[in-house]
Amino acid sequence: MSYQAEYIWIDGTNPSPLLRSKTKIVETGKEPGIWGFDGSSTNQAEGNNSDCVLRPVFTCPDPLREPGDILVMCEVLHTDFTPHPTNTRAACVEVAEKFASLEPWFGIEQEYTFFQDGRPLGWPEHGYPAPQGPYYCGVGGDKMPGREIVERHTAACLKAGLSIEGTNAEVMMGQWEFQIGILPPPLIGDQLWVARWLLFRIAEDFGVWATLEPKPILGDWNGAGAHTNFSVKPMREEGGWDVIIAACEALGNKVDEHVTNYGVGIEQRLTGAHETAHYTKFSYGTSDRGASIRIPWQVALDKKGYIEDRRPNANMDPYVVSRLITDTCCSVLL
Ligand code: ADP
Ligand code: MN
Ligand code: MN
Ligand code: MN
């Protein structure tokens, strides 16, 4: 008897990496184990020295196959088992271990856009749909293309045991969101990458392409972000308010380092319009959806809780973003 293990990894495509995966048939009772692939076909190696190593870092049931089949999220290593330059998880693990005593937690709101025939799903062949307004959390067949895929994806995440928290339709027609959390690094990255893989894979069945493009349609249409919600234990406890402000100030001292690592194309999305702060500016404020960092109203009321970094793009790497936020905020707290 055997089962199927789908090995998933992040490739080396510039400027935004893609997910890759392949299937391994494993004898029942055996672990999935180390595997390899041809890095010269994924922008991760030269043809004359092409072997890269896949090391499993997170597994869960595969909700799209039979009971016993699994998904295997992997990190990419050189053949000497040192991390490959595209392996952003390794550095995330280091920072997570360094600041483990502060118990960092993340919840990420992943926005994305469905495409078909070169345009957002449900959009007319020529011109535009009715302007933004009715689509956010909307209902009605003329307005909400893609819901069937969203339903399938949510059910699949639950079946896989991922910490999916909810979904909603977004401001632009054809754009949706799901949230994953609350999880520590690097697990937040592992689960978000697997949830993305499931989204892409399920959309295939509908002849649809789900994209993390941060500004899929230029002009008066919302971009796609990945708001990153963050807390450490002292923020969640009595006296948390002062820690929250200290974290916001710390983020304000490292604007460039963060913004340049929050996803390719961030200048197009963080324009100061469409519920964003301009990428060159930094601000934080209660309930302010035009600020870089929003402090939710409930948090301001309780004087403890978490902060929302609204800047990361939909196409950000959660290993990079969770590492940077943890490092920047925790460095001023320890
Ligand atoms: P909104 O759309 O109003 O910005 P969502 O409901 O989409 O908010 O997402 C809220 C996110 O905040 C969720 O991902 C959740 O996990 C996260 N979150 C809630 N509490 C905490 C916390 N203490 N630490 C980190 N993240 C948190
Ligand atoms: Mn949200
Ligand atoms: Mn949203
Ligand atoms: Mn948000």
Tab-separated table of N, CA and C in Angstrom, residues 137-237:
chain	number	residue	atom	x	y	z
A	137	CYS	N	-17.966	42.422	0.353
A	137	CYS	CA	-18.929	41.638	1.132
A	137	CYS	C	-20.305	41.602	0.455
A	138	GLY	N	-20.332	41.655	-0.868
A	138	GLY	CA	-21.591	41.721	-1.598
A	138	GLY	C	-22.239	40.366	-1.817
A	139	VAL	N	-23.435	40.400	-2.374
A	139	VAL	CA	-24.146	39.172	-2.723
A	139	VAL	C	-24.956	39.434	-3.993
A	140	GLY	N	-25.063	38.401	-4.848
A	140	GLY	CA	-25.841	38.551	-6.086
A	140	GLY	C	-25.019	38.110	-7.290
A	141	GLY	N	-25.631	37.270	-8.126
A	141	GLY	CA	-24.921	36.612	-9.215
A	141	GLY	C	-24.280	37.551	-10.221
A	142	ASP	N	-24.838	38.754	-10.401
A	142	ASP	CA	-24.262	39.688	-11.366
A	142	ASP	C	-23.000	40.340	-10.844
A	143	LYS	N	-22.766	40.241	-9.514
A	143	LYS	CA	-21.686	41.007	-8.894
A	143	LYS	C	-20.526	40.167	-8.364
A	144	MET	N	-20.761	38.884	-8.085
A	144	MET	CA	-19.829	38.157	-7.234
A	144	MET	C	-19.181	36.948	-7.911
A	145	PRO	N	-18.524	37.140	-9.050
A	145	PRO	CA	-17.899	36.010	-9.734
A	145	PRO	C	-16.797	35.368	-8.878
A	146	GLY	N	-16.775	34.036	-8.873
A	146	GLY	CA	-15.707	33.310	-8.188
A	146	GLY	C	-16.114	32.693	-6.864
A	147	ARG	N	-17.370	32.938	-6.439
A	147	ARG	CA	-17.721	32.444	-5.103
A	147	ARG	C	-17.594	30.923	-4.985
A	148	GLU	N	-17.916	30.220	-6.059
A	148	GLU	CA	-17.832	28.761	-6.011
A	148	GLU	C	-16.404	28.297	-5.694
A	149	ILE	N	-15.431	28.999	-6.265
A	149	ILE	CA	-14.023	28.657	-6.012
A	149	ILE	C	-13.669	28.973	-4.561
A	150	VAL	N	-14.154	30.120	-4.083
A	150	VAL	CA	-13.885	30.522	-2.702
A	150	VAL	C	-14.420	29.476	-1.727
A	151	GLU	N	-15.657	29.010	-1.989
A	151	GLU	CA	-16.266	27.998	-1.112
A	151	GLU	C	-15.439	26.715	-1.103
A	152	ARG	N	-15.021	26.285	-2.291
A	152	ARG	CA	-14.203	25.062	-2.401
A	152	ARG	C	-12.876	25.233	-1.670
A	153	HIS	N	-12.285	26.417	-1.822
A	153	HIS	CA	-10.989	26.665	-1.189
A	153	HIS	C	-11.105	26.662	0.331
A	154	THR	N	-12.128	27.311	0.856
A	154	THR	CA	-12.313	27.365	2.310
A	154	THR	C	-12.504	25.967	2.878
A	155	ALA	N	-13.358	25.174	2.211
A	155	ALA	CA	-13.599	23.803	2.678
A	155	ALA	C	-12.309	22.992	2.634
A	156	ALA	N	-11.506	23.205	1.603
A	156	ALA	CA	-10.248	22.461	1.471
A	156	ALA	C	-9.277	22.842	2.584
A	157	CYS	N	-9.183	24.137	2.900
A	157	CYS	CA	-8.295	24.582	3.983
A	157	CYS	C	-8.708	23.944	5.312
A	158	LEU	N	-10.018	23.916	5.554
A	158	LEU	CA	-10.514	23.310	6.809
A	158	LEU	C	-10.181	21.826	6.859
A	159	LYS	N	-10.413	21.145	5.742
A	159	LYS	CA	-10.148	19.707	5.669
A	159	LYS	C	-8.657	19.406	5.859
A	160	ALA	N	-7.822	20.338	5.415
A	160	ALA	CA	-6.371	20.173	5.566
A	160	ALA	C	-5.910	20.500	6.978
A	161	GLY	N	-6.811	21.081	7.778
A	161	GLY	CA	-6.447	21.451	9.144
A	161	GLY	C	-5.697	22.764	9.241
A	162	LEU	N	-5.761	23.579	8.193
A	162	LEU	CA	-5.109	24.892	8.248
A	162	LEU	C	-5.926	25.835	9.121
A	163	SER	N	-5.248	26.833	9.715
A	163	SER	CA	-5.922	27.791	10.595
A	163	SER	C	-6.544	28.914	9.780
A	164	ILE	N	-7.465	28.550	8.879
A	164	ILE	CA	-8.180	29.594	8.133
A	164	ILE	C	-9.224	30.190	9.072
A	165	GLU	N	-9.367	31.520	9.031
A	165	GLU	CA	-10.230	32.199	10.002
A	165	GLU	C	-11.496	32.763	9.383
A	166	GLY	N	-11.469	33.012	8.072
A	166	GLY	CA	-12.633	33.600	7.425
A	166	GLY	C	-12.313	33.985	6.002
A	167	THR	N	-13.343	34.437	5.286
A	167	THR	CA	-13.174	34.913	3.914
A	167	THR	C	-14.131	36.079	3.698
A	168	ASN	N	-13.809	36.938	2.737
A	168	ASN	CA	-14.775	37.953	2.310
A	168	ASN	C	-14.481	38.401	0.889
A	169	ALA	N	-15.535	38.874	0.205
A	169	ALA	CA	-15.354	39.474	-1.105
A	169	ALA	C	-14.760	40.863	-0.912
A	170	GLU	N	-13.891	41.265	-1.843
A	170	GLU	CA	-13.198	42.546	-1.705
A	170	GLU	C	-13.844	43.666	-2.526
A	171	VAL	N	-13.187	44.832	-2.481
A	171	VAL	CA	-13.759	46.070	-3.027
A	171	VAL	C	-13.850	46.046	-4.556
A	172	MET	N	-12.859	45.385	-5.214
A	172	MET	CA	-12.875	45.287	-6.674
A	172	MET	C	-13.585	44.006	-7.107
A	173	MET	N	-14.381	44.084	-8.158
A	173	MET	CA	-15.062	42.884	-8.655
A	173	MET	C	-14.043	41.815	-9.075
A	174	GLY	N	-14.211	40.596	-8.549
A	174	GLY	CA	-13.284	39.505	-8.861
A	174	GLY	C	-12.184	39.348	-7.835
A	175	GLN	N	-12.181	40.236	-6.830
A	175	GLN	CA	-11.149	40.192	-5.794
A	175	GLN	C	-11.742	39.691	-4.475
A	176	TRP	N	-10.999	38.793	-3.809
A	176	TRP	CA	-11.466	38.147	-2.583
A	176	TRP	C	-10.346	38.119	-1.551
A	177	GLU	N	-10.703	37.701	-0.340
A	177	GLU	CA	-9.721	37.622	0.764
A	177	GLU	C	-9.992	36.387	1.612
A	178	PHE	N	-8.919	35.787	2.118
A	178	PHE	CA	-9.062	34.836	3.235
A	178	PHE	C	-8.040	35.200	4.297
A	179	GLN	N	-8.306	34.830	5.531
A	179	GLN	CA	-7.372	35.113	6.626
A	179	GLN	C	-6.848	33.804	7.211
A	180	ILE	N	-5.554	33.814	7.540
A	180	ILE	CA	-4.898	32.676	8.190
A	180	ILE	C	-4.271	33.161	9.488
A	181	GLY	N	-4.476	32.446	10.565
A	181	GLY	CA	-3.868	32.814	11.850
A	181	GLY	C	-4.682	32.198	12.977
A	182	ILE	N	-4.423	32.551	14.189
A	182	ILE	CA	-3.268	33.301	14.663
A	182	ILE	C	-2.151	32.294	14.902
A	183	LEU	N	-0.969	32.518	14.332
A	183	LEU	CA	0.108	31.535	14.386
A	183	LEU	C	1.450	32.233	14.598
A	184	PRO	N	2.397	31.511	15.200
A	184	PRO	CA	3.749	32.069	15.352
A	184	PRO	C	4.554	31.895	14.061
A	185	PRO	N	5.625	32.679	13.884
A	185	PRO	CA	6.537	32.393	12.790
A	185	PRO	C	7.363	31.142	13.138
A	186	PRO	N	7.763	30.280	12.217
A	186	PRO	CA	7.531	30.382	10.777
A	186	PRO	C	6.243	29.691	10.319
A	187	LEU	N	5.464	29.167	11.292
A	187	LEU	CA	4.263	28.404	10.929
A	187	LEU	C	3.262	29.248	10.145
A	188	ILE	N	3.197	30.550	10.454
A	188	ILE	CA	2.291	31.422	9.692
A	188	ILE	C	2.661	31.389	8.209
A	189	GLY	N	3.948	31.357	7.921
A	189	GLY	CA	4.402	31.290	6.531
A	189	GLY	C	4.104	29.940	5.905
A	190	ASP	N	4.379	28.872	6.647
A	190	ASP	CA	4.115	27.518	6.128
A	190	ASP	C	2.644	27.393	5.723
A	191	GLN	N	1.773	27.801	6.639
A	191	GLN	CA	0.334	27.618	6.373
A	191	GLN	C	-0.168	28.544	5.269
A	192	LEU	N	0.340	29.776	5.228
A	192	LEU	CA	-0.128	30.684	4.180
A	192	LEU	C	0.319	30.198	2.798
A	193	TRP	N	1.549	29.698	2.705
A	193	TRP	CA	2.007	29.188	1.403
A	193	TRP	C	1.187	27.979	0.971
A	194	VAL	N	0.845	27.094	1.897
A	194	VAL	CA	0.029	25.922	1.539
A	194	VAL	C	-1.385	26.378	1.136
A	195	ALA	N	-1.933	27.353	1.845
A	195	ALA	CA	-3.271	27.869	1.499
A	195	ALA	C	-3.253	28.516	0.115
A	196	ARG	N	-2.163	29.205	-0.221
A	196	ARG	CA	-2.033	29.785	-1.560
A	196	ARG	C	-1.983	28.672	-2.611
A	197	TRP	N	-1.211	27.629	-2.329
A	197	TRP	CA	-1.108	26.519	-3.281
A	197	TRP	C	-2.492	25.921	-3.535
A	198	LEU	N	-3.248	25.720	-2.464
A	198	LEU	CA	-4.601	25.158	-2.615
A	198	LEU	C	-5.485	26.072	-3.464
A	199	LEU	N	-5.346	27.376	-3.267
A	199	LEU	CA	-6.141	28.323	-4.056
A	199	LEU	C	-5.807	28.207	-5.547
A	200	PHE	N	-4.522	28.233	-5.863
A	200	PHE	CA	-4.112	28.138	-7.268
A	200	PHE	C	-4.588	26.821	-7.880
A	201	ARG	N	-4.423	25.750	-7.126
A	201	ARG	CA	-4.737	24.405	-7.609
A	201	ARG	C	-6.247	24.227	-7.839
A	202	ILE	N	-7.054	24.733	-6.913
A	202	ILE	CA	-8.508	24.583	-7.039
A	202	ILE	C	-9.034	25.464	-8.171
A	203	ALA	N	-8.468	26.664	-8.318
A	203	ALA	CA	-8.900	27.561	-9.399
A	203	ALA	C	-8.651	26.920	-10.770
A	204	GLU	N	-7.594	26.096	-10.859
A	204	GLU	CA	-7.318	25.349	-12.108
A	204	GLU	C	-8.557	24.602	-12.590
A	205	ASP	N	-9.250	23.964	-11.651
A	205	ASP	CA	-10.410	23.134	-12.004
A	205	ASP	C	-11.534	23.955	-12.643
A	206	PHE	N	-11.481	25.269	-12.440
A	206	PHE	CA	-12.515	26.150	-12.986
A	206	PHE	C	-12.011	26.916	-14.208
A	207	GLY	N	-10.801	26.570	-14.669
A	207	GLY	CA	-10.217	27.309	-15.790
A	207	GLY	C	-9.920	28.748	-15.413
A	208	VAL	N	-9.630	28.964	-14.126
A	208	VAL	CA	-9.405	30.309	-13.611
A	208	VAL	C	-8.005	30.383	-13.013
A	209	TRP	N	-7.421	31.565	-13.101
A	209	TRP	CA	-6.093	31.829	-12.564
A	209	TRP	C	-6.260	32.776	-11.383
A	210	ALA	N	-5.800	32.364	-10.209
A	210	ALA	CA	-5.817	33.256	-9.044
A	210	ALA	C	-4.464	33.934	-8.972
A	211	THR	N	-4.448	35.259	-8.942
A	211	THR	CA	-3.166	35.973	-8.914
A	211	THR	C	-3.025	36.815	-7.649
A	212	LEU	N	-1.765	36.925	-7.189
A	212	LEU	CA	-1.451	37.771	-6.031
A	212	LEU	C	-0.918	39.129	-6.473
A	213	GLU	N	-1.050	39.426	-7.743
A	213	GLU	CA	-0.659	40.721	-8.324
A	213	GLU	C	-1.172	41.852	-7.422
A	214	PRO	N	-0.274	42.784	-6.973
A	214	PRO	CA	-0.714	43.805	-6.007
A	214	PRO	C	-1.614	44.900	-6.597
A	215	LYS	N	-1.468	45.155	-7.902
A	215	LYS	CA	-2.318	46.194	-8.512
A	215	LYS	C	-2.736	45.676	-9.892
A	216	PRO	N	-3.647	44.697	-9.902
A	216	PRO	CA	-3.961	44.033	-11.176
A	216	PRO	C	-4.578	44.964	-12.214
A	217	ILE	N	-5.323	45.971	-11.783
A	217	ILE	CA	-5.918	46.930	-12.712
A	217	ILE	C	-5.537	48.334	-12.247
A	218	LEU	N	-4.833	49.054	-13.104
A	218	LEU	CA	-4.444	50.421	-12.748
A	218	LEU	C	-5.677	51.321	-12.776
A	219	GLY	N	-5.570	52.459	-12.120
A	219	GLY	CA	-6.685	53.402	-12.121
A	219	GLY	C	-7.499	53.285	-10.845
A	220	ASP	N	-8.774	53.589	-10.938
A	220	ASP	CA	-9.606	53.716	-9.747
A	220	ASP	C	-10.146	52.370	-9.261
A	221	TRP	N	-9.243	51.411	-9.126
A	221	TRP	CA	-9.608	50.075	-8.640
A	221	TRP	C	-8.659	49.701	-7.519
A	222	ASN	N	-9.190	49.111	-6.444
A	222	ASN	CA	-8.352	48.766	-5.305
A	222	ASN	C	-7.271	47.764	-5.682
A	223	GLY	N	-6.116	47.894	-5.045
A	223	GLY	CA	-5.061	46.899	-5.161
A	223	GLY	C	-5.334	45.728	-4.230
A	224	ALA	N	-4.424	44.749	-4.243
A	224	ALA	CA	-4.557	43.570	-3.386
A	224	ALA	C	-3.403	43.549	-2.385
A	225	GLY	N	-3.743	43.507	-1.113
A	225	GLY	CA	-2.745	43.546	-0.055
A	225	GLY	C	-2.722	42.267	0.752
A	226	ALA	N	-1.881	42.278	1.767
A	226	ALA	CA	-1.831	41.179	2.733
A	226	ALA	C	-1.585	41.814	4.103
A	227	HIS	N	-2.628	42.504	4.600
A	227	HIS	CA	-2.523	43.128	5.923
A	227	HIS	C	-1.989	42.102	6.903
A	228	THR	N	-0.969	42.519	7.664
A	228	THR	CA	-0.303	41.590	8.567
A	228	THR	C	-0.515	42.048	10.002
A	229	ASN	N	-1.279	41.258	10.747
A	229	ASN	CA	-1.622	41.590	12.125
A	229	ASN	C	-0.635	40.904	13.049
A	230	PHE	N	-0.181	41.665	14.056
A	230	PHE	CA	0.958	41.187	14.854
A	230	PHE	C	0.777	41.547	16.320
A	231	SER	N	1.211	40.616	17.178
A	231	SER	CA	1.300	40.930	18.608
A	231	SER	C	2.394	40.097	19.245
A	232	VAL	N	2.883	40.600	20.386
A	232	VAL	CA	3.709	39.772	21.266
A	232	VAL	C	2.991	39.722	22.618
A	233	LYS	N	3.413	38.796	23.456
A	233	LYS	CA	2.704	38.578	24.719
A	233	LYS	C	2.508	39.867	25.525
A	234	PRO	N	3.575	40.694	25.672
A	234	PRO	CA	3.375	41.926	26.473
A	234	PRO	C	2.352	42.898	25.877
A	235	MET	N	2.084	42.809	24.567
A	235	MET	CA	1.039	43.652	23.965
A	235	MET	C	-0.351	43.159	24.343
A	236	ARG	N	-0.442	41.862	24.571
A	236	ARG	CA	-1.752	41.236	24.800
A	236	ARG	C	-2.172	41.304	26.265
A	237	GLU	N	-1.224	41.731	27.132
A	237	GLU	CA	-1.504	41.739	28.570
A	237	GLU	C	-1.743	43.152	29.078
